[in-house]
Coordinates of N, CA and C in Angstrom, one line a residue:
Chain A
S1 N 74.7 91.4 59.2 CA 75.0 91.1 60.6 C 74.0 91.8 61.5
A2 N 74.1 91.4 62.8 CA 73.0 92.0 63.7 C 73.9 92.8 64.7
V3 N 73.6 94.0 65.0 CA 74.2 94.8 66.1 C 73.3 94.6 67.4
I4 N 73.9 94.1 68.5 CA 73.2 94.0 69.7 C 73.7 94.8 70.8
S5 N 72.9 95.5 71.6 CA 73.3 96.3 72.7 C 72.7 95.6 74.0
Q6 N 73.4 95.8 75.0 CA 72.9 95.4 76.3 C 73.0 96.4 77.3
K7 N 72.0 96.6 78.3 CA 71.9 97.5 79.4 C 71.7 96.8 80.6
P8 N 72.3 96.9 81.6 CA 73.5 97.8 81.7 C 74.7 97.0 81.3
S9 N 75.9 97.7 81.2 CA 77.1 97.0 80.7 C 77.6 96.4 81.8
R10 N 77.5 96.9 83.1 CA 77.9 96.3 84.2 C 77.1 96.8 85.5
D11 N 77.1 96.1 86.4 CA 76.5 96.6 87.8 C 77.1 95.7 88.9
I12 N 76.9 96.3 90.1 CA 77.3 95.7 91.3 C 76.1 95.8 92.2
C13 N 75.6 94.5 92.7 CA 74.3 94.4 93.3 C 74.5 93.7 94.7
Q14 N 73.5 94.1 95.6 CA 73.5 93.4 96.9 C 72.9 92.1 96.8
R15 N 73.2 91.2 97.7 CA 72.6 89.9 97.9 C 71.1 89.9 98.1
G16 N 70.3 89.1 97.4 CA 68.8 89.1 97.6 C 68.2 90.0 96.7
T17 N 68.8 90.9 96.1 CA 68.1 91.8 95.1 C 67.8 91.2 93.8
S18 N 67.3 91.9 92.7 CA 67.1 91.4 91.4 C 67.6 92.4 90.4
L19 N 68.2 91.9 89.3 CA 68.5 92.8 88.3 C 67.9 92.4 86.9
T20 N 67.5 93.4 86.2 CA 67.0 93.0 84.8 C 68.0 93.5 83.8
I21 N 68.3 92.7 82.8 CA 69.3 93.1 81.8 C 68.5 93.0 80.5
Q22 N 68.7 94.1 79.7 CA 68.0 94.4 78.4 C 68.9 94.0 77.2
C23 N 68.2 93.5 76.3 CA 68.9 93.2 75.0 C 68.2 93.8 73.8
Q24 N 68.8 94.6 73.1 CA 68.2 95.2 72.0 C 68.9 95.0 70.6
V25 N 68.2 94.4 69.5 CA 68.9 94.1 68.4 C 68.4 95.2 67.3
D26 N 69.3 95.4 66.4 CA 69.0 96.5 65.4 C 68.2 95.9 64.1
S27 N 67.8 94.7 64.3 CA 67.0 94.1 63.1 C 66.2 93.0 63.7
Q28 N 65.2 92.5 63.1 CA 64.4 91.4 63.6 C 65.1 90.2 63.5
V29 N 65.0 89.3 64.5 CA 65.8 88.0 64.5 C 64.8 87.0 64.8
T30 N 65.1 85.8 64.4 CA 64.2 84.7 64.7 C 64.4 84.1 66.1
M31 N 65.8 84.0 66.5 CA 66.1 83.3 67.7 C 67.1 84.2 68.6
M32 N 66.6 84.2 69.9 CA 67.4 85.0 70.9 C 67.7 84.0 72.0
F33 N 69.0 84.2 72.5 CA 69.4 83.3 73.5 C 70.1 84.1 74.7
W34 N 70.0 83.6 75.8 CA 70.8 84.1 76.9 C 71.9 83.1 77.5
Y35 N 73.1 83.7 77.5 CA 74.1 82.8 78.2 C 74.6 83.5 79.3
R36 N 75.4 82.6 80.2 CA 76.2 83.0 81.3 C 77.5 82.6 81.1
Q37 N 78.4 83.5 81.5 CA 79.9 83.2 81.5 C 80.4 83.5 82.8
Q38 N 80.6 82.4 83.6 CA 81.1 82.6 84.9 C 82.7 82.8 84.9
P39 N 83.2 83.5 85.9 CA 84.6 83.8 85.9 C 85.4 82.6 85.5
G40 N 86.3 82.7 84.4 CA 87.2 81.7 84.1 C 86.7 80.4 83.6
Q41 N 85.3 80.5 83.1 CA 84.6 79.4 82.5 C 84.1 79.7 81.1
S42 N 83.4 78.7 80.5 CA 83.0 78.9 79.2 C 81.5 79.5 79.3
L43 N 81.0 79.6 78.1 CA 79.6 80.1 78.0 C 78.6 78.9 78.3
T44 N 77.6 79.2 79.0 CA 76.6 78.2 79.2 C 75.3 78.8 78.9
L45 N 74.5 78.1 78.1 CA 73.2 78.4 77.6 C 72.2 78.4 78.8
I46 N 71.7 79.6 79.1 CA 70.6 79.7 80.1 C 69.2 79.2 79.5
A47 N 68.9 79.9 78.5 CA 67.5 79.7 77.9 C 67.4 80.3 76.4
T48 N 66.4 79.8 75.8 CA 66.0 80.5 74.4 C 64.8 81.3 74.6
A49 N 65.0 82.6 74.3 CA 63.8 83.4 74.6 C 62.8 83.3 73.3
N50 N 61.7 82.9 73.5 CA 60.7 82.9 72.4 C 59.7 84.0 72.4
Q51 N 59.5 84.4 71.2 CA 58.6 85.6 71.1 C 57.2 85.2 71.3
G52 N 56.5 85.7 72.2 CA 55.1 85.5 72.4 C 54.8 84.2 73.3
S53 N 55.8 83.6 73.8 CA 55.6 82.4 74.5 C 56.7 82.3 75.6
E54 N 56.5 81.4 76.5 CA 57.5 81.2 77.7 C 58.8 80.9 77.1
A55 N 59.9 81.2 77.7 CA 61.2 80.8 77.3 C 61.5 79.3 77.6
T56 N 62.4 78.8 76.8 CA 62.9 77.4 77.0 C 64.1 77.3 77.7
Y57 N 64.0 76.7 79.0 CA 65.3 76.8 79.6 C 66.1 75.5 79.5
E58 N 67.3 75.6 79.8 CA 68.3 74.5 79.8 C 68.4 73.9 81.2
S59 N 68.8 72.7 81.2 CA 68.9 71.9 82.5 C 69.7 72.8 83.5
G60 N 69.1 72.9 84.7 CA 69.9 73.6 85.8 C 69.4 75.1 85.9
F61 N 68.6 75.5 84.9 CA 68.1 76.9 85.0 C 66.5 76.9 85.1
V62 N 66.0 77.7 85.9 CA 64.5 77.7 86.1 C 64.0 79.2 86.0
I63 N 62.6 79.2 85.5 CA 62.1 80.5 85.3 C 62.0 81.4 86.6
D64 N 61.9 80.8 87.7 CA 61.7 81.5 88.9 C 63.0 82.3 89.2
K65 N 64.0 81.8 89.0 CA 65.4 82.4 89.0 C 65.8 83.3 87.9
F66 N 65.5 83.0 86.7 CA 65.9 83.8 85.6 C 64.7 84.0 84.5
P67 N 63.7 84.8 85.2 CA 62.5 85.0 84.2 C 63.0 85.8 82.9
I68 N 62.4 85.5 81.9 CA 62.8 86.1 80.5 C 61.6 86.5 79.9
S69 N 61.7 87.8 79.3 CA 60.5 88.3 78.4 C 61.2 88.5 77.0
R70 N 60.2 88.3 76.0 CA 60.6 88.7 74.6 C 59.4 89.2 74.0
P71 N 59.1 90.5 74.1 CA 57.7 91.1 73.7 C 57.7 91.3 72.2
N72 N 58.8 91.2 71.5 CA 58.9 91.4 70.1 C 60.1 90.7 69.6
L73 N 60.4 91.0 68.2 CA 61.4 90.4 67.5 C 62.8 91.0 67.7
T74 N 62.9 92.1 68.4 CA 64.1 92.9 68.5 C 64.5 93.1 70.0
F75 N 63.7 92.6 70.9 CA 64.0 93.0 72.4 C 63.6 91.9 73.3
S76 N 64.6 91.7 74.4 CA 64.4 90.7 75.3 C 65.1 91.2 76.6
T77 N 64.4 90.7 77.7 CA 65.0 90.9 78.9 C 65.4 89.7 79.7
L78 N 66.4 89.6 80.6 CA 66.6 88.6 81.6 C 66.8 89.1 82.8
T79 N 66.0 88.5 83.8 CA 66.1 89.0 85.2 C 66.8 88.0 86.0
V80 N 67.7 88.4 86.8 CA 68.6 87.5 87.8 C 67.8 87.9 89.1
S81 N 67.1 86.9 89.6 CA 66.4 87.1 90.8 C 67.0 86.6 92.0
N82 N 66.8 87.3 93.2 CA 67.2 86.9 94.5 C 68.7 86.5 94.3
M83 N 69.5 87.5 93.9 CA 70.9 87.2 93.7 C 71.6 86.9 94.8
S84 N 72.6 85.9 94.5 CA 73.7 85.5 95.5 C 75.1 85.7 94.9
P85 N 76.2 85.7 95.6 CA 77.5 85.9 94.9 C 77.8 84.9 93.8
E86 N 77.1 83.7 93.9 CA 77.4 82.8 92.9 C 76.8 83.1 91.3
D87 N 75.9 84.3 91.6 CA 75.3 84.7 90.3 C 76.3 85.7 89.5
S88 N 77.3 86.0 90.3 CA 78.4 86.9 89.6 C 78.8 86.2 88.4
S89 N 78.7 86.9 87.3 CA 79.0 86.5 86.0 C 78.9 87.5 84.9
I90 N 79.2 87.2 83.7 CA 78.9 87.9 82.4 C 77.7 87.3 81.9
Y91 N 76.7 88.1 81.6 CA 75.5 87.5 80.9 C 75.5 88.0 79.4
L92 N 75.3 87.2 78.5 CA 75.3 87.5 77.2 C 74.1 87.3 76.5
C93 N 73.6 88.2 75.7 CA 72.5 88.0 74.8 C 73.0 87.6 73.4
S94 N 72.4 86.7 72.7 CA 72.8 86.2 71.4 C 71.6 86.1 70.5
V95 N 71.8 86.2 69.2 CA 70.7 86.2 68.3 C 71.3 85.4 67.0
V96 N 70.2 84.8 66.4 CA 70.4 84.3 65.0 C 69.4 84.8 64.1
S97 N 69.8 85.3 63.0 CA 69.0 85.8 62.0 C 68.2 84.9 61.2
A98 N 67.5 85.3 60.1 CA 66.5 84.5 59.5 C 67.2 83.2 59.1
G99 N 66.4 82.1 59.3 CA 66.9 80.8 58.9 C 67.4 79.9 60.0
G100 N 67.6 80.6 61.0 CA 68.1 79.8 62.2 C 69.4 79.1 62.0
L101 N 69.8 78.4 63.1 CA 71.0 77.7 63.0 C 71.1 76.6 62.0
R102 N 70.0 76.0 61.7 CA 70.0 74.9 60.8 C 70.2 75.4 59.4
K103 N 70.1 76.6 59.2 CA 70.5 77.2 58.0 C 71.8 77.8 58.0
H104 N 72.6 77.5 59.0 CA 74.0 77.8 59.1 C 74.3 79.3 59.3
N105 N 73.2 80.1 59.6 CA 73.5 81.5 59.9 C 74.2 81.8 61.2
E106 N 74.9 82.8 61.1 CA 75.9 83.1 62.2 C 75.1 83.5 63.4
Q107 N 75.7 83.2 64.5 CA 75.1 83.6 65.8 C 75.9 84.7 66.4
F108 N 75.2 85.9 66.5 CA 75.9 87.1 67.0 C 75.6 87.3 68.6
F109 N 76.7 87.8 69.2 CA 76.6 88.0 70.6 C 76.8 89.4 70.9
G110 N 76.0 89.9 71.9 CA 76.2 91.2 72.5 C 77.4 91.3 73.3
P111 N 77.6 92.6 73.8 CA 78.9 92.9 74.6 C 78.9 92.3 76.0
G112 N 77.7 91.9 76.4 CA 77.7 91.2 77.7 C 77.5 92.3 78.8
T113 N 76.9 91.7 79.9 CA 76.7 92.5 81.0 C 77.4 91.9 82.3
R114 N 78.3 92.6 82.9 CA 79.2 92.1 84.0 C 78.5 92.3 85.2
L115 N 78.1 91.3 85.9 CA 77.5 91.4 87.1 C 78.3 91.0 88.3
T116 N 78.4 91.7 89.3 CA 79.0 91.4 90.6 C 78.0 91.5 91.6
V117 N 77.8 90.4 92.4 CA 77.0 90.4 93.6 C 77.7 90.3 94.9
L118 N 77.5 91.3 95.8 CA 78.1 91.3 97.0 C 77.5 90.6 98.2
Chain B
A1 N 77.7 62.4 75.9 CA 77.3 63.7 76.1 C 78.1 64.6 75.1
Q2 N 77.3 65.8 74.6 CA 78.0 66.7 73.7 C 79.0 67.6 74.5
S3 N 80.2 67.6 74.0 CA 81.1 68.5 74.8 C 82.2 68.9 73.8
V4 N 82.8 70.0 74.2 CA 83.9 70.5 73.4 C 85.1 70.8 74.4
T5 N 86.2 70.3 73.9 CA 87.4 70.4 74.9 C 88.5 71.4 74.3
Q6 N 89.0 72.3 75.0 CA 90.1 73.1 74.7 C 91.1 72.9 75.8
L7 N 92.1 72.2 75.5 CA 93.0 71.6 76.6 C 93.9 72.7 77.1
D8 N 94.1 73.7 76.4 CA 95.0 74.8 76.7 C 94.2 76.1 77.3
S9 N 94.4 76.2 78.6 CA 93.6 77.4 79.0 C 94.3 78.8 78.7
Q10 N 95.6 78.7 78.5 CA 96.3 79.9 78.2 C 97.5 79.5 77.4
V11 N 97.8 80.2 76.4 CA 98.9 80.0 75.4 C 99.7 81.4 75.3
P12 N 100.9 81.4 75.8 CA 101.8 82.5 75.7 C 102.6 82.4 74.5
V13 N 102.7 83.4 73.8 CA 103.5 83.4 72.6 C 104.1 84.7 72.2
F14 N 105.3 84.8 71.5 CA 105.9 86.0 71.2 C 105.3 86.5 69.9
E15 N 105.4 87.8 69.7 CA 104.9 88.4 68.5 C 105.6 87.8 67.3
E16 N 104.8 87.7 66.2 CA 105.4 87.1 64.9 C 105.6 85.7 64.9
A17 N 105.5 85.0 66.1 CA 105.5 83.5 66.2 C 104.2 82.8 65.6
P18 N 104.3 81.7 65.3 CA 103.2 80.9 64.9 C 102.5 80.4 66.0
V19 N 101.2 80.2 66.0 CA 100.4 79.7 67.1 C 99.4 78.6 66.7
E20 N 99.0 77.7 67.5 CA 98.0 76.8 67.3 C 97.2 76.6 68.6
L21 N 95.9 76.8 68.6 CA 95.0 76.7 69.7 C 94.2 75.4 69.3
R22 N 94.2 74.5 70.4 CA 93.6 73.1 70.1 C 92.2 73.1 70.4
C23 N 91.3 72.3 69.7 CA 89.9 72.2 70.0 C 89.5 70.6 69.6
N24 N 89.0 69.9 70.5 CA 88.4 68.6 70.2 C 87.0 68.5 70.6
Y25 N 86.2 67.8 69.9 CA 84.7 67.7 70.2 C 84.5 66.2 70.4
S26 N 83.3 65.9 70.9 CA 83.1 64.6 71.7 C 82.5 63.5 70.8
S27 N 82.0 63.9 69.7 CA 81.3 63.0 68.8 C 81.7 62.8 67.3
S28 N 81.5 61.8 66.7 CA 81.8 61.6 65.4 C 80.7 61.9 64.5
V29 N 79.5 62.3 65.0 CA 78.4 62.5 64.2 C 78.7 63.8 63.4
S30 N 77.8 64.2 62.5 CA 78.0 65.3 61.7 C 77.9 66.6 62.7
V31 N 78.7 67.5 62.5 CA 78.8 68.8 63.2 C 79.1 69.9 62.4
Y32 N 78.8 71.1 63.0 CA 79.2 72.4 62.4 C 80.2 72.9 63.4
L33 N 81.3 73.5 63.0 CA 82.4 74.0 64.0 C 82.6 75.4 63.7
F34 N 83.0 76.0 64.9 CA 83.2 77.5 64.8 C 84.3 78.0 65.9
W35 N 85.0 79.0 65.5 CA 85.9 79.6 66.4 C 85.4 81.1 66.6
Y36 N 85.2 81.4 67.9 CA 85.0 82.8 68.2 C 86.1 83.5 68.9
V37 N 86.2 84.7 68.9 CA 87.3 85.4 69.7 C 86.5 86.5 70.5
Q38 N 87.0 86.7 71.8 CA 86.4 87.7 72.7 C 87.6 88.6 73.1
Y39 N 87.6 89.8 72.6 CA 88.5 90.8 72.9 C 88.2 91.3 74.4
P40 N 89.0 91.9 75.2 CA 88.7 92.4 76.5 C 87.4 93.3 76.5
N41 N 86.5 93.0 77.4 CA 85.4 93.8 77.6 C 84.4 93.9 76.3
Q42 N 84.5 93.0 75.4 CA 83.7 92.9 74.3 C 83.0 91.6 74.3
G43 N 82.0 91.7 73.2 CA 81.2 90.4 73.0 C 82.0 89.5 72.2
L44 N 81.5 88.4 71.7 CA 82.2 87.4 71.0 C 82.1 87.6 69.5
Q45 N 83.0 87.4 68.7 CA 83.1 87.8 67.3 C 83.3 86.4 66.5
L46 N 82.8 86.0 65.6 CA 83.0 85.0 64.9 C 84.3 85.0 63.9
L47 N 85.2 84.1 64.2 CA 86.6 84.2 63.4 C 86.3 83.3 62.1
L48 N 85.8 82.1 62.2 CA 85.6 81.2 61.0 C 84.7 80.1 61.4
K49 N 84.3 79.4 60.4 CA 83.3 78.3 60.6 C 83.5 77.3 59.6
Y50 N 83.3 76.0 60.0 CA 83.2 74.9 59.0 C 81.9 74.4 59.1
L51 N 81.3 74.3 57.8 CA 79.9 73.7 57.7 C 80.1 72.5 56.9
S52 N 80.9 72.5 55.8 CA 81.0 71.4 55.0 C 82.0 71.8 53.9
G53 N 82.4 70.8 53.0 CA 83.4 71.0 51.9 C 84.7 71.0 52.4
S54 N 85.8 71.9 51.8 CA 87.1 71.7 52.2 C 87.3 71.8 53.6
T55 N 88.3 71.0 54.2 CA 88.6 70.9 55.6 C 89.3 72.1 56.1
L56 N 90.0 72.7 55.3 CA 90.8 73.8 55.7 C 89.9 75.1 55.5
V57 N 89.7 75.8 56.5 CA 88.8 77.0 56.6 C 89.7 78.2 56.9
K58 N 89.5 79.2 56.2 CA 90.1 80.6 56.4 C 89.2 81.6 57.0
G59 N 89.6 82.3 58.0 CA 88.8 83.3 58.6 C 89.3 84.7 58.6
I60 N 88.8 85.5 59.6 CA 89.3 86.8 59.5 C 90.6 87.0 60.2
N61 N 91.4 88.0 60.1 CA 92.6 88.4 60.8 C 93.7 87.3 60.6
G62 N 93.7 86.7 59.4 CA 94.8 85.7 59.1 C 94.6 84.3 59.8
F63 N 93.5 84.1 60.5 CA 93.4 82.8 61.2 C 92.9 81.9 60.2
E64 N 93.2 80.6 60.5 CA 92.6 79.4 59.8 C 92.5 78.2 60.7
A65 N 91.6 77.2 60.2 CA 91.5 76.1 61.1 C 91.2 74.9 60.2
E66 N 91.6 73.8 60.7 CA 91.4 72.5 59.8 C 90.6 71.5 60.6
F67 N 89.6 71.1 59.9 CA 88.6 70.0 60.3 C 89.2 68.7 60.3
N68 N 89.3 67.9 61.2 CA 89.8 66.5 61.0 C 88.9 65.6 61.7
K69 N 88.1 65.0 60.8 CA 86.9 64.3 61.2 C 87.4 63.0 62.1
S70 N 88.5 62.2 61.7 CA 88.9 61.2 62.3 C 89.5 61.4 63.8
Q71 N 90.0 62.5 63.9 CA 90.6 63.0 65.3 C 89.5 63.8 66.0
T72 N 88.4 64.1 65.3 CA 87.3 65.0 65.9 C 88.0 66.2 66.4
S73 N 88.8 66.9 65.6 CA 89.5 68.0 66.0 C 89.2 69.3 65.1
F74 N 89.4 70.4 65.5 CA 89.3 71.7 64.7 C 90.2 72.6 65.3
H75 N 91.4 72.5 65.2 CA 92.6 73.3 65.6 C 92.7 74.7 64.9
L76 N 92.8 75.7 65.7 CA 93.0 77.1 65.0 C 94.5 77.5 64.9
R77 N 94.8 78.0 63.8 CA 96.2 78.4 63.6 C 96.4 79.8 63.0
K78 N 97.6 80.4 63.3 CA 97.8 81.7 62.7 C 99.4 81.6 62.5
P79 N 100.0 81.8 61.3 CA 101.4 81.7 61.1 C 102.2 82.8 61.7
S80 N 101.6 83.9 62.0 CA 102.4 85.0 62.6 C 101.6 86.0 63.5
V81 N 101.6 85.9 64.8 CA 100.6 86.6 65.6 C 101.1 88.0 65.8
H82 N 100.1 88.9 66.1 CA 100.4 90.2 66.5 C 99.9 90.4 68.1
I83 N 100.4 91.6 68.5 CA 100.1 91.9 69.8 C 98.5 92.1 69.9
S84 N 97.9 92.6 69.0 CA 96.4 92.8 68.9 C 95.7 91.4 68.9
D85 N 96.3 90.3 68.6 CA 95.5 89.0 68.8 C 95.3 88.5 70.2
T86 N 95.9 89.3 71.2 CA 95.7 88.8 72.5 C 94.2 88.9 72.8
A87 N 93.6 87.8 73.3 CA 92.2 87.7 73.5 C 91.8 86.3 74.0
E88 N 90.6 86.1 74.2 CA 90.2 84.8 74.5 C 89.5 84.2 73.3
Y89 N 89.9 83.0 73.1 CA 89.4 82.2 71.9 C 88.4 81.0 72.3
F90 N 87.2 81.0 71.8 CA 86.4 79.9 72.0 C 86.1 79.1 70.8
C91 N 86.2 77.7 71.1 CA 85.8 76.8 70.1 C 84.2 76.4 70.3
A92 N 83.4 76.3 69.3 CA 82.0 75.9 69.5 C 81.6 74.9 68.5
V93 N 80.6 74.0 68.8 CA 80.2 73.1 68.0 C 78.7 73.1 68.0
I94 N 78.0 73.0 66.8 CA 76.6 72.6 66.8 C 76.6 71.2 66.4
Y95 N 75.9 70.2 67.1 CA 75.7 68.9 66.7 C 74.4 68.8 66.1
L96 N 74.6 68.3 64.7 CA 73.4 68.2 63.9 C 72.2 67.5 64.6
G97 N 71.2 68.2 64.5 CA 69.8 67.7 65.2 C 69.6 68.4 66.3
F98 N 70.6 69.3 66.8 CA 70.4 70.2 67.9 C 70.7 71.6 67.6
Q99 N 69.8 72.5 67.8 CA 70.1 73.8 67.4 C 70.7 74.7 68.5
K100 N 71.7 74.2 69.0 CA 72.5 75.0 70.0 C 73.9 74.8 70.0
L101 N 74.5 75.9 70.3 CA 76.0 76.0 70.3 C 76.5 75.4 71.5
V102 N 77.5 74.5 71.5 CA 78.2 74.1 72.7 C 79.5 74.7 72.7
F103 N 80.0 75.3 73.7 CA 81.2 76.1 73.8 C 82.2 75.3 74.6
G104 N 83.5 75.4 74.1 CA 84.6 74.9 74.9 C 85.0 75.9 76.0
T105 N 85.9 75.7 76.8 CA 86.1 76.5 78.1 C 87.0 77.7 77.7
G106 N 87.4 77.8 76.5 CA 88.3 78.9 76.0 C 89.7 78.8 76.3
T107 N 90.4 79.4 75.5 CA 91.9 79.6 75.5 C 92.4 81.0 75.4
R108 N 93.0 81.5 76.5 CA 93.5 82.9 76.4 C 94.9 82.8 75.7
L109 N 95.0 83.6 74.6 CA 96.2 84.0 73.7 C 96.8 85.1 74.2
L110 N 97.9 85.0 74.8 CA 98.8 86.1 75.4 C 100.0 86.4 74.4
V111 N 100.0 87.5 73.7 CA 101.1 87.7 72.7 C 101.9 88.9 73.3
S112 N 103.2 88.6 73.5 CA 104.1 89.6 74.0 C 105.1 90.0 73.1
P113 N 105.6 91.2 73.2 CA 106.8 91.6 72.3 C 108.0 90.9 72.4

């Protein structure tokens, strides 16, 4: 299994500011994802963080709003830019170990970062 | 469109009673199916998964689920719940050919004494 830590665990931010969330994994993983879980809703995939190249964003999410870095196989950051109250959510990092999803490996989730934008 | 439906947003149940949490997915093509649990202020933890083979899958904490291809369902069951089972439960699906988990909206299981 993979142990995932996220920083910060929670934050309260002012409108118009930006927050960078860190995701650290205790082992090298092939795939890293960022999800958003809005209040009372399901998890929505924001993007796949690719090591050494630009992230792959899902429909409705753009790099200018959610820039992502993945400098190595164990670390990624997600920045929520120019925040508004609508960005208040839990942001979760997720990883898949060797083999990827097509090899049926389990997808592990971090504890999440609870963001409140005032 | 690929989607997962959890019809029950909240399921209240008494301790030691049986429970079933419903999950339906949108397509009859080949899928992998998962149930995750999220305890308060924690990340998601895998309960069980169906990839192939026996349609009855047993997971952790006494939970099990049955894959029904004709009804495109993957309902989660437990014969006797505990207070500690109070959590949010998410059904998720991988549609073969797509390397992405699609999540349902979640069901909050509330177990009371």
